[in-house]
Coordinates of C-alpha atoms in Angstrom, one line a residue:
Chain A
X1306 CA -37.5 -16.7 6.1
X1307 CA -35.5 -13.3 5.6
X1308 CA -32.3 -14.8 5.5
X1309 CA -31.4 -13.0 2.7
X1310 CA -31.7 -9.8 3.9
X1311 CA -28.7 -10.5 6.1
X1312 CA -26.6 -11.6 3.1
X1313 CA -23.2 -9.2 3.1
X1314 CA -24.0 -9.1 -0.6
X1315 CA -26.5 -6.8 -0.7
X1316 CA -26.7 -4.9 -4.0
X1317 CA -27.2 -8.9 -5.7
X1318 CA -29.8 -9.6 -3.3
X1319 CA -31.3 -6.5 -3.7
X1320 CA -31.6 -7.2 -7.4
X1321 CA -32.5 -10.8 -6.7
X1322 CA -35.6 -9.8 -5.0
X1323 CA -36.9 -7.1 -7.3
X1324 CA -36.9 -10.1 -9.6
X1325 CA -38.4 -11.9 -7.1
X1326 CA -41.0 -9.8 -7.0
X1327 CA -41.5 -8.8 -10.7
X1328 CA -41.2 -12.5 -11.7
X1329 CA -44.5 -13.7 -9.4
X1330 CA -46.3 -10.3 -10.6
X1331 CA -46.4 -10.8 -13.8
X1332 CA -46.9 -14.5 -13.2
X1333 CA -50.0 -13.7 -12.0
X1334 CA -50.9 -10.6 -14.2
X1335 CA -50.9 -13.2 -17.1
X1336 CA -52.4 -15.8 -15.6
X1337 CA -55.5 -13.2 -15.0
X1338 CA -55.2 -12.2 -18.2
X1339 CA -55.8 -15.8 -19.2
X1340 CA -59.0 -16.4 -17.3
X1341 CA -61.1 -13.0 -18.4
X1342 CA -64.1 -14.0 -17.7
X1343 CA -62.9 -14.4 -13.6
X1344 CA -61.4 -10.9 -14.7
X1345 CA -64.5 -9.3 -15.3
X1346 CA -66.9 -11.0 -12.8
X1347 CA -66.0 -9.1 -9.7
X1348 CA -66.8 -5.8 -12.0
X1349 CA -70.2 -7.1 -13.4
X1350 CA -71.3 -7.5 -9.9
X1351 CA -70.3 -4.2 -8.8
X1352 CA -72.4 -2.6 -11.3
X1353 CA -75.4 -5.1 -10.5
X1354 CA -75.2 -4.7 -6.7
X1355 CA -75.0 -0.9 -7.3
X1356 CA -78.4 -1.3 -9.5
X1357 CA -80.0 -2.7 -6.7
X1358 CA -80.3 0.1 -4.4
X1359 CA -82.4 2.1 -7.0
X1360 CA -85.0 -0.6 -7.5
X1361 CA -84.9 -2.2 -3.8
X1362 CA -85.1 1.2 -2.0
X1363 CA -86.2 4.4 -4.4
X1364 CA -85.2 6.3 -7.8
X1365 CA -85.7 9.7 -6.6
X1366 CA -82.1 11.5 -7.2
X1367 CA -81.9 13.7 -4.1
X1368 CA -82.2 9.9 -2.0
X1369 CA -79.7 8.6 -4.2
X1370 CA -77.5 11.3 -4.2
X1371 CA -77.3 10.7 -0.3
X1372 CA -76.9 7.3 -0.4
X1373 CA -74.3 7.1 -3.5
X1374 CA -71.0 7.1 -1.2
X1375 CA -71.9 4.3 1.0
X1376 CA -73.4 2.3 -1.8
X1377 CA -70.3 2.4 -4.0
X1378 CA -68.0 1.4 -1.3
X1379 CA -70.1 -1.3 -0.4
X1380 CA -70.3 -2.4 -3.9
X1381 CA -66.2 -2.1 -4.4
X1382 CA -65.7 -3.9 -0.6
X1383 CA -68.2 -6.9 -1.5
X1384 CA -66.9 -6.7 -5.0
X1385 CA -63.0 -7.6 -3.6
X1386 CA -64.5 -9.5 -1.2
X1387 CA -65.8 -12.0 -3.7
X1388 CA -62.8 -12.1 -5.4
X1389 CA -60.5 -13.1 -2.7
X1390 CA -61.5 -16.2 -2.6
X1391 CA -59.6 -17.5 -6.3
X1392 CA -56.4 -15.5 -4.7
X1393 CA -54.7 -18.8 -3.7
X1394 CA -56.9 -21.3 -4.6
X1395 CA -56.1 -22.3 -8.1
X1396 CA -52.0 -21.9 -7.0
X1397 CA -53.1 -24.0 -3.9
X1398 CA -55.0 -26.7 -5.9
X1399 CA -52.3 -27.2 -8.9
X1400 CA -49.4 -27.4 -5.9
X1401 CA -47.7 -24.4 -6.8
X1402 CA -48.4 -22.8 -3.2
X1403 CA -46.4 -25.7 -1.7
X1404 CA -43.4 -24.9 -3.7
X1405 CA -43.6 -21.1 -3.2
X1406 CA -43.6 -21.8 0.5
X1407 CA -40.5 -24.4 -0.1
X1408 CA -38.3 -22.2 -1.6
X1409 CA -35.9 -20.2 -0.5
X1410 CA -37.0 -16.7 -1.6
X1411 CA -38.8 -14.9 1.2
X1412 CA -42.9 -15.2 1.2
X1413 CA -43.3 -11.6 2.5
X1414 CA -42.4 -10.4 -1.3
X1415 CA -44.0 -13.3 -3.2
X1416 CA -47.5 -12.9 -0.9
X1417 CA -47.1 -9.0 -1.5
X1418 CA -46.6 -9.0 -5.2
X1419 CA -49.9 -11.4 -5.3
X1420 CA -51.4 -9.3 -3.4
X1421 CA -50.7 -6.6 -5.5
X1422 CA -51.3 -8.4 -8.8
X1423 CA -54.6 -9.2 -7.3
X1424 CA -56.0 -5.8 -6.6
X1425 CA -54.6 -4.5 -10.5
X1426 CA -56.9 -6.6 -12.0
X1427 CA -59.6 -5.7 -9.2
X1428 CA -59.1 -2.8 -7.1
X1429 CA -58.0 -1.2 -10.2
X1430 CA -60.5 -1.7 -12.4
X1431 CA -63.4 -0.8 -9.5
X1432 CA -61.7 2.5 -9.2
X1433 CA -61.8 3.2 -12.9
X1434 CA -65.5 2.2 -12.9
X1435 CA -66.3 3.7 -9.8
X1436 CA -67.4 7.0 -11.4
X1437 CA -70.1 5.1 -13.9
X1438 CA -71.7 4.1 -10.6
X1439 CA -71.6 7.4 -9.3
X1440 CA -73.6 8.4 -12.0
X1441 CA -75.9 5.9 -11.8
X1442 CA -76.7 7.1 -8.4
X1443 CA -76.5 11.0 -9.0
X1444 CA -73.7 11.1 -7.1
X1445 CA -72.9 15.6 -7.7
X1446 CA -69.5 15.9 -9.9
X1447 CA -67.9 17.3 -7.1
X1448 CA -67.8 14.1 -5.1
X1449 CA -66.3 12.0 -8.2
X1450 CA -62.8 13.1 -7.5
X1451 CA -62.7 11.8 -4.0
X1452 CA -64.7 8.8 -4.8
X1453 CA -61.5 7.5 -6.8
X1454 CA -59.2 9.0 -4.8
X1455 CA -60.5 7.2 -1.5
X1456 CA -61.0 3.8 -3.6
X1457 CA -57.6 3.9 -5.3
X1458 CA -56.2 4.2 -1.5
X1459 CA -58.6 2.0 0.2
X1460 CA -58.5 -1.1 -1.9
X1461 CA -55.6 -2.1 -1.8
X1462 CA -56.0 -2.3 1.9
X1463 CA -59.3 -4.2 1.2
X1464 CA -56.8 -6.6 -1.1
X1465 CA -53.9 -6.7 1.5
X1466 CA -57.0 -7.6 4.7
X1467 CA -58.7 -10.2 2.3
X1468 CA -55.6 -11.8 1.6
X1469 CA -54.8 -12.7 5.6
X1470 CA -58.8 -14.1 5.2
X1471 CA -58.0 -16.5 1.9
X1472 CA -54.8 -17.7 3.1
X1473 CA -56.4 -19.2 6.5
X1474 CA -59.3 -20.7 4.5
X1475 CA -57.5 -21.7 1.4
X1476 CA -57.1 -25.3 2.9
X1477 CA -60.6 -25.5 3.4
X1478 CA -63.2 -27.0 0.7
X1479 CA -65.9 -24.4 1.4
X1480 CA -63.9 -21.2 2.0
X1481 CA -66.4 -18.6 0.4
X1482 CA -69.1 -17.5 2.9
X1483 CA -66.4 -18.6 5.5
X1484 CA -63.5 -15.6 4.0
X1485 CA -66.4 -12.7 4.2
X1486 CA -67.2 -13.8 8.1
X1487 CA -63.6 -13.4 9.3
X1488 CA -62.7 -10.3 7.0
X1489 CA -65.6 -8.2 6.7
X1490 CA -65.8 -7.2 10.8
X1491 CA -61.8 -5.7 9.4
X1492 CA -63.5 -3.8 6.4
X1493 CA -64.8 -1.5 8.6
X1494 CA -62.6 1.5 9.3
X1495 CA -61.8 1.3 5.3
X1496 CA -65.4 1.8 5.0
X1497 CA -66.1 4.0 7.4
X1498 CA -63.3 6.7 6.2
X1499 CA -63.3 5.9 2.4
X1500 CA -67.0 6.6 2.6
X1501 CA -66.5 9.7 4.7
X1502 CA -63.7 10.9 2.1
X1503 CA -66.4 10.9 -0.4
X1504 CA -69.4 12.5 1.6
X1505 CA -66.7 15.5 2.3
X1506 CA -65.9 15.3 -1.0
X1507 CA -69.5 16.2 -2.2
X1508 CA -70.1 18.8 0.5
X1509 CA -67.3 20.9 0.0
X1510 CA -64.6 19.9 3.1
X1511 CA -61.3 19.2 2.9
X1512 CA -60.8 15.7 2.7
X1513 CA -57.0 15.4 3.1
X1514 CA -57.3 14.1 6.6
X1515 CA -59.8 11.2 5.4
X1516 CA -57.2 10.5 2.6
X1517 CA -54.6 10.4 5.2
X1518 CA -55.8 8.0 7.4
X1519 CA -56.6 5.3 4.7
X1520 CA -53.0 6.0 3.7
X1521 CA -52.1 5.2 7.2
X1522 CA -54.1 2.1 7.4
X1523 CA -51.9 1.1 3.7
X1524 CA -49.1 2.1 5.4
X1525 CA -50.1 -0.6 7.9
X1526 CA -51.4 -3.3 5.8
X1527 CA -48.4 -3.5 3.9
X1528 CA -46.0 -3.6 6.4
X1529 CA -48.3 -6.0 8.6
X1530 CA -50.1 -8.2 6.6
X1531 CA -47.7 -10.1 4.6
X1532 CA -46.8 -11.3 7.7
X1533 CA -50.2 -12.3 8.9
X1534 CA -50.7 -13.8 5.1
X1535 CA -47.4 -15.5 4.6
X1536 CA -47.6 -17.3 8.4
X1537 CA -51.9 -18.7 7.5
X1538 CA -50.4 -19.7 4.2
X1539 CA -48.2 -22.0 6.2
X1540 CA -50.5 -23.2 8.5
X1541 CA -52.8 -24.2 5.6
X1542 CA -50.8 -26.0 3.6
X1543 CA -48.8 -27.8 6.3
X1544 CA -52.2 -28.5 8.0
Chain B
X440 CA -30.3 -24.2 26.5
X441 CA -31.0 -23.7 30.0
X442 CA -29.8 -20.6 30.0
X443 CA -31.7 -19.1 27.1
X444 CA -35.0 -20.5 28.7
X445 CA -34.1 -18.4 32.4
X446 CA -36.0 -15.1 31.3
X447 CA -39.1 -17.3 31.7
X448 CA -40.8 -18.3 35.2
X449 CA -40.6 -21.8 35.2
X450 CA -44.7 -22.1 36.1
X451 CA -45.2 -21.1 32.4
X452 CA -43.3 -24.1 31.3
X453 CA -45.2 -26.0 34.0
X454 CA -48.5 -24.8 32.6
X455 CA -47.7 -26.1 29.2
X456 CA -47.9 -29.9 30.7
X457 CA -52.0 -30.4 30.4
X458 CA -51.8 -32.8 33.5
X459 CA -50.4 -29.6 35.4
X460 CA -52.3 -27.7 34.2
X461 CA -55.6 -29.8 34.8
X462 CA -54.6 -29.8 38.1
X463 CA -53.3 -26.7 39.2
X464 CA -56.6 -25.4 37.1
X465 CA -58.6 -27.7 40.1
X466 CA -56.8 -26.5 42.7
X467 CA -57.5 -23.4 41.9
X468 CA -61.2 -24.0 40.9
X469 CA -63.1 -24.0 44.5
X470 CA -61.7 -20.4 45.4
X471 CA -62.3 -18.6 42.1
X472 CA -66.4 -20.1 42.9
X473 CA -66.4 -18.9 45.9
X474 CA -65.4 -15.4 45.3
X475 CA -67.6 -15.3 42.3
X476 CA -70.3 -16.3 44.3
X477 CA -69.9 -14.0 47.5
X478 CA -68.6 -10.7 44.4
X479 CA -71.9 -11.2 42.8
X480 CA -74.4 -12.0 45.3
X481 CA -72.8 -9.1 47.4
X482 CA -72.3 -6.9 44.7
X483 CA -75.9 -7.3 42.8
X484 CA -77.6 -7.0 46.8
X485 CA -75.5 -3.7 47.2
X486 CA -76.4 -2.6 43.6
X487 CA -79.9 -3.0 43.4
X488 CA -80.4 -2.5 47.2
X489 CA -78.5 -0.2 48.3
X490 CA -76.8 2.3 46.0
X491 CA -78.9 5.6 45.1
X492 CA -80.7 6.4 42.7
X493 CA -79.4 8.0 39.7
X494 CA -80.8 11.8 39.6
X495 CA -81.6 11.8 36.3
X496 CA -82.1 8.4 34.8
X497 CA -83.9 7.1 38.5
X498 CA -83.5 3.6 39.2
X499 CA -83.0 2.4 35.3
X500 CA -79.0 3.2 35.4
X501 CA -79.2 0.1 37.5
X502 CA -78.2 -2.3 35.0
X503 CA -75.0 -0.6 34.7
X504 CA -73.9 -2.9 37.4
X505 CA -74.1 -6.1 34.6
X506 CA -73.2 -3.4 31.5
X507 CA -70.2 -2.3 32.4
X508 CA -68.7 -5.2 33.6
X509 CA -69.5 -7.6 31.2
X510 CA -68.7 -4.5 28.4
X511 CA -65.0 -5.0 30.0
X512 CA -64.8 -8.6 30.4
X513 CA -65.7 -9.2 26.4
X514 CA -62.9 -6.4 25.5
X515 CA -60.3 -8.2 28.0
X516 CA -61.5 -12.0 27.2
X517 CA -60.4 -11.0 23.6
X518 CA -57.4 -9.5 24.6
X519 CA -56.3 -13.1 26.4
X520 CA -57.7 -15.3 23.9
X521 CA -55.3 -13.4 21.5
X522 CA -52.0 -13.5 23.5
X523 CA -52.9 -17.2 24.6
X524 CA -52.7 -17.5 20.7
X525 CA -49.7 -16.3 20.0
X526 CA -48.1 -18.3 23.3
X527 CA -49.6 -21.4 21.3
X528 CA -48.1 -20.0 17.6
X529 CA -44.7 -18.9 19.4
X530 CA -43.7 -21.8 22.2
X531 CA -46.5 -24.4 20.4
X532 CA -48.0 -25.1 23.6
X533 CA -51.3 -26.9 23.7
X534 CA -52.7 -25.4 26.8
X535 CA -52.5 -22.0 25.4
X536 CA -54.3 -23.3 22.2
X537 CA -57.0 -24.6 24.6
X538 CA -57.1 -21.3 26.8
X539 CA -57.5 -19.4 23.2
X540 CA -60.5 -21.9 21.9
X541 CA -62.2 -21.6 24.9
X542 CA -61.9 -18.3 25.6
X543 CA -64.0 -17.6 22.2
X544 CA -67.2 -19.0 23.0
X545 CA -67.4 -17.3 26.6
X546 CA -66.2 -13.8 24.5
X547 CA -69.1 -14.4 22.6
X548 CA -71.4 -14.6 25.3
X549 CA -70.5 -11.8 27.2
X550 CA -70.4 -9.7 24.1
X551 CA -74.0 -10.9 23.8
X552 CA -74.7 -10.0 27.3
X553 CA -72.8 -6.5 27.2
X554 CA -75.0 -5.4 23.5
X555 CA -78.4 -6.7 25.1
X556 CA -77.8 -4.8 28.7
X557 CA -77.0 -2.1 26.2
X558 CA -80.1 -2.1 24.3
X559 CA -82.5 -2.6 27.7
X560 CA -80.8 0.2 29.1
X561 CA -80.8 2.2 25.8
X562 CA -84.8 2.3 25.6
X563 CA -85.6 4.2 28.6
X564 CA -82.4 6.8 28.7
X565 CA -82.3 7.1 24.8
X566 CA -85.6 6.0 23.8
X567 CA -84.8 3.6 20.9
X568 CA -83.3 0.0 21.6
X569 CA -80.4 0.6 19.3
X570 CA -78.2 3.5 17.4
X571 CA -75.1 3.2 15.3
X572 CA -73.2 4.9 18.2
X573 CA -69.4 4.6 18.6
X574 CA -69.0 1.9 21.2
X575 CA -72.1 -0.1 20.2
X576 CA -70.8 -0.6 17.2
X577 CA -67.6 -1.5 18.2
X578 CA -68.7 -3.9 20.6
X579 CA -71.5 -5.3 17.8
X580 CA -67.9 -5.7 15.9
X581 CA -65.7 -7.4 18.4
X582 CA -68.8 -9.8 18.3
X583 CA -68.3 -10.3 15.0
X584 CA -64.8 -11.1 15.4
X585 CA -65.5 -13.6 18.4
X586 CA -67.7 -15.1 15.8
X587 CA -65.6 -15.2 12.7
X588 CA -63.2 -17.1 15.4
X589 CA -65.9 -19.7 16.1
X590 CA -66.2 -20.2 13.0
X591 CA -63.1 -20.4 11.5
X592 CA -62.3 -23.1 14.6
X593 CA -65.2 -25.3 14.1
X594 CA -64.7 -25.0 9.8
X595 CA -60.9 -26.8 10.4
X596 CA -61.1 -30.6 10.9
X597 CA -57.6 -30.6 12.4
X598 CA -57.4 -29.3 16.2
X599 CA -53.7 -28.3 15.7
X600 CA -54.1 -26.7 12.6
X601 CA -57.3 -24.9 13.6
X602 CA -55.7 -23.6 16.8
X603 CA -52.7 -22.0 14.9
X604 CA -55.6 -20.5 12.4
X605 CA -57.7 -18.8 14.7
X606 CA -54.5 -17.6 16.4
X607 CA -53.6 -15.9 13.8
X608 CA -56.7 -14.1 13.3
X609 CA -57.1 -13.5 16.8
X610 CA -53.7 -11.4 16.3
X611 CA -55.0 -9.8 13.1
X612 CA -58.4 -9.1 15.0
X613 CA -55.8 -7.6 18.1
X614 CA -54.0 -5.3 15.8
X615 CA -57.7 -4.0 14.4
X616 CA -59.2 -3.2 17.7
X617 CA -57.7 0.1 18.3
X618 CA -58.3 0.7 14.8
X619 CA -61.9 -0.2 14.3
X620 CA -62.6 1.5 18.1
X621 CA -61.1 5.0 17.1
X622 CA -62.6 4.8 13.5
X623 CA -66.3 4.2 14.5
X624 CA -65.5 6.5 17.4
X625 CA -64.5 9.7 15.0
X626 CA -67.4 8.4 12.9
X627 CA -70.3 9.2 15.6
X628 CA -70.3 9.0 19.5
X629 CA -73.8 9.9 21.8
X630 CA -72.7 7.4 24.5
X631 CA -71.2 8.7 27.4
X632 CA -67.7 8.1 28.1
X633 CA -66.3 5.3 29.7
X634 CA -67.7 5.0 33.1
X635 CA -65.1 3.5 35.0
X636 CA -61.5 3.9 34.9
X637 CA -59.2 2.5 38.0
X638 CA -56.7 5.6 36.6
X639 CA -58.6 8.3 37.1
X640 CA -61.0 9.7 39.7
X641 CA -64.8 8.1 39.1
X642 CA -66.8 10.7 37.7
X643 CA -69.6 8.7 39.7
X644 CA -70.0 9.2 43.8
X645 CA -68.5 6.5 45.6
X646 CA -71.2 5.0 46.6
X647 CA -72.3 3.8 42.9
X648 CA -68.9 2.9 42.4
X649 CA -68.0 0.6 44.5
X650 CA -70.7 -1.6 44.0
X651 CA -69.6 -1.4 40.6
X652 CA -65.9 -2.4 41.6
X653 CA -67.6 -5.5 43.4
X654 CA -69.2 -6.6 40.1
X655 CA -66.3 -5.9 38.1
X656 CA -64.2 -7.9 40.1
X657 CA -66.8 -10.7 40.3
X658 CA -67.5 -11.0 36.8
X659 CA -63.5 -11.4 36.1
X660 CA -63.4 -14.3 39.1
X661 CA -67.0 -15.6 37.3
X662 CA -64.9 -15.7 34.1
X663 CA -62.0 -17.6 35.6
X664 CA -64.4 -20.3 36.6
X665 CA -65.9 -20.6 33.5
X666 CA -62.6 -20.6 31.7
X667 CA -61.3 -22.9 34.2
X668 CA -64.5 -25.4 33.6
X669 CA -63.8 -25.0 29.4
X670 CA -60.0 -25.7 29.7
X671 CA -60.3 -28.5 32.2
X672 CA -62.7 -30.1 29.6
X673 CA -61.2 -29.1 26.5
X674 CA -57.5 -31.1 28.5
X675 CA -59.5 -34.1 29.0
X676 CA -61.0 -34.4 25.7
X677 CA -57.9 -34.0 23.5
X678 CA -56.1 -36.1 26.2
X679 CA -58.3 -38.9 26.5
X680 CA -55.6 -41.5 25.3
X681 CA -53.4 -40.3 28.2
X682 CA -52.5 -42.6 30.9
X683 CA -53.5 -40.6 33.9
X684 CA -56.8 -39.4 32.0
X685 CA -57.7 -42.9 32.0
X686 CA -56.9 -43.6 35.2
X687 CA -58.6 -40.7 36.5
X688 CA -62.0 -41.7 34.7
X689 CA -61.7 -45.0 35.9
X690 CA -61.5 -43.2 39.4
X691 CA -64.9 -41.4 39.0

């Protein structure tokens, strides 16, 4: 698979790959671009899962206020979690998946600049709108800067975790409910420190060591799950 | 050839043949039920009978004896199901893709068992049946996991392909533990720490801990039996068009 890593010419591999890796990025950057309205669904459900909390549990600003930080990570991790599931499908339907995985070029770089693709047109785009929710749920100013911060490290995690989920169920007709019950048990620590970066955040303590660790677990997730991604990928299609 | 292979015992090549394995698995079987039996029986009489009383909590600490063990078995069953997995991605081996499926369901259960001990116990000592604590909420998500195994094995119609799914997401799920354990861990602890360590010197008095040690060791042979059962099935089934499967039905 990484044969040409080994190459002796390495400065034309090298190049080779960065085209590699721009060529499937903006393959699927366009092909997003494309398809808006599967562009701006994960967003419109963020903002309607986030209006739920008010009306399901109370308006009174000093509840929301404590509950804005979970609520908006919840939001952004069901938000990516929904759209996982069009990751590989449609390349997986039209039979372009079987040729990526026959050709030459290494699948850790084509899965990672999917990957990638996927969360600019997602994980992106929650981030930016992450502080509209915020205010929706009197979330104090002070907590807005680590709200983005934590989301603009953590989701591409959530991207990179979801991915190793759509890849083993890609093969499968009825992937949807099946992707959030083998990826959503993984969310966790994402959750669990992005939402802690944020509660810091709004009461005044350092959140550095928060940011840290969801760097580490990016750190991680890059290095790791390609791998995972690029061998279920495999096993799907050949299965 | 031969030489590449010598790093390996040649019993783990053996135990890729299912017939082998079948019946090594039955050889094996009568021992693992009697030990399970005698651990259990002996260890649950010396537990309930025979150990003191806890100073504080009185006789309620009692169910410790089923807690902890099965606590440990679920984190350990997971733990084997994953390497088994990654014997069957690596060397393709069939058994090991059995060992892994059936490993799930039994992880499950014990998980199961481990959270509802939990909760009993929880109500008298911390008067609620649940809290978000640290290791209950890991162990609620290594259920999950176990789960999100299940299902992912019984959504693929192809045994092969299923096998080498759930393998990988048993690894994926391996490389998380640590992670997901530390996070919820920072995130908010009130249980007590582990009780029982074989490292270190048992923070309980001897007599509480080694009726412990019995059930420990009798839940893992209780386990072995179980898995033993599953696999010996699980051969069988997916080698029904075998000759000596045949023959051996026609026997019984």
């Amino acid at each position: 698979m990484n044969q040409p890593l080994s190459n002796p010419d390495m400065p034309v591999k090298q190049t080779g790959m960065a085209v590699l890796f721009c060529a499937v990025m903006k393959r699927d950057l366009m092909l997003a671009f494309r398809r808006r309205s599967d562009l701006l669904n994960p967003l419109i459900f963020f903002l309607m899962v986030a209006s739920l909390f008010p009306l399901g549990i109370s308006p009174e600003p000093t509840f929301l206020e404590q509950l804005a930080p979970g609520v908006v990570w919840v939001g952004a991790l069901l938000a990516t979690l929904l759209s996982m599931d069009s990751l590989f499908r449609s390349d997986f339907d039209d039979g372009t998946l079987e040729q990526t995985l026959l050709s030459p070029q290494p699948l850790f770089l084509v899965v990672l600049a999917k990957v990638i693709a996927h969360w600019a047109m997602t994980g992106l785009p929650l981030t930016l709108m992450a502080p509209l929710l915020g205010l929706m749920l009197f979330l104090p100013t002070e907590g807005m800067g680590g709200l983005m911060l934590s989301l603009l490290i953590g989701t591409p995690t959530l991207s990179l975790i979801g991915a190793i989920g759509a890849a083993l169920t890609v093969g499968l007709r009825k992937g949807g409910v099946l992707i959030s019950l083998l990826v959503l048990p993984l969310y966790i620590p994402v959750l669990i420190f992005g939402a802690g970066a944020v509660q810091a955040a709004v009461t005044g303590l350092p959140l550095g060591g928060y940011l840290a660790l969801l760097g580490a677990m990016l750190a991680l997730g890059i290095a790791l799950a390609p791998l995972a991604i690029a061998a279920a990928l495999r096993i799907s299609v050949s299965g | 050839m031969a030489e590449n292979k010598k790093w390996l015992p040649r019993w783990f090549y053996q135990m890729a043949s299912p017939r082998w394995c079948y019946e090594f698995c039955g050889r094996l079987l009568p021992w693992f039920v009697v030990a399970a039996v005698l651990l259990l029986g002996a260890g649950t009489a010396w537990a309930l009978a025979w150990a003191p009383a806890d100073y504080q909590q009185g006789n309620s600490f009692r169910i410790i004896y089923i807690h902890v063990p099965a606590a440990i078995l679920a984190q350990s069953c997971y733990m084997l199901m994953a390497v088994a997995g990654a014997i069957g991605l690596i060397w393709k081996m069939k058994v090991a893709d059995m060992v892994a499926k059936s490993c799930a369901p039994i992880g499950a259960t014990i998980a199961v068992l481990a959270l509802a001990t939990g909760a009993i116990w929880g109500k008298p000592t911390w008067g609620a049946w649940w809290v978000w604590d640290a290791r209950l909420t890991s162990m609620l998500v290594l259920l999950f996991l176990y789960l999100g195994v299940i299902a992912l094995h019984s959504a693929m119609e192809s045994e092969n392909t299923a096998a080498q799914a759930t393998s990988v997401l048993a690894l994926v799920g391996l490389v998380n533990i640590p992670i997901i354990k530390y996070s919820v861990e920072w995130w908010n602890t009130l249980h007590q720490p582990a009780t029982f360590t074989l490292t270190e010197k048992p923070a309980m008095p001897m007599e509480m801990w080694l009726p412990l040690l019995v059930m420990v060791i009798g839940f893992y042979c209780f386990f072995s039996v179980s898995l033993m059962l599953r696999v010996r099935n699980e051969i069988l089934h997916r080698e029904r068009r075998a000759g000596w499967v045949r023959t051996l039905l026609e026997k019984a």
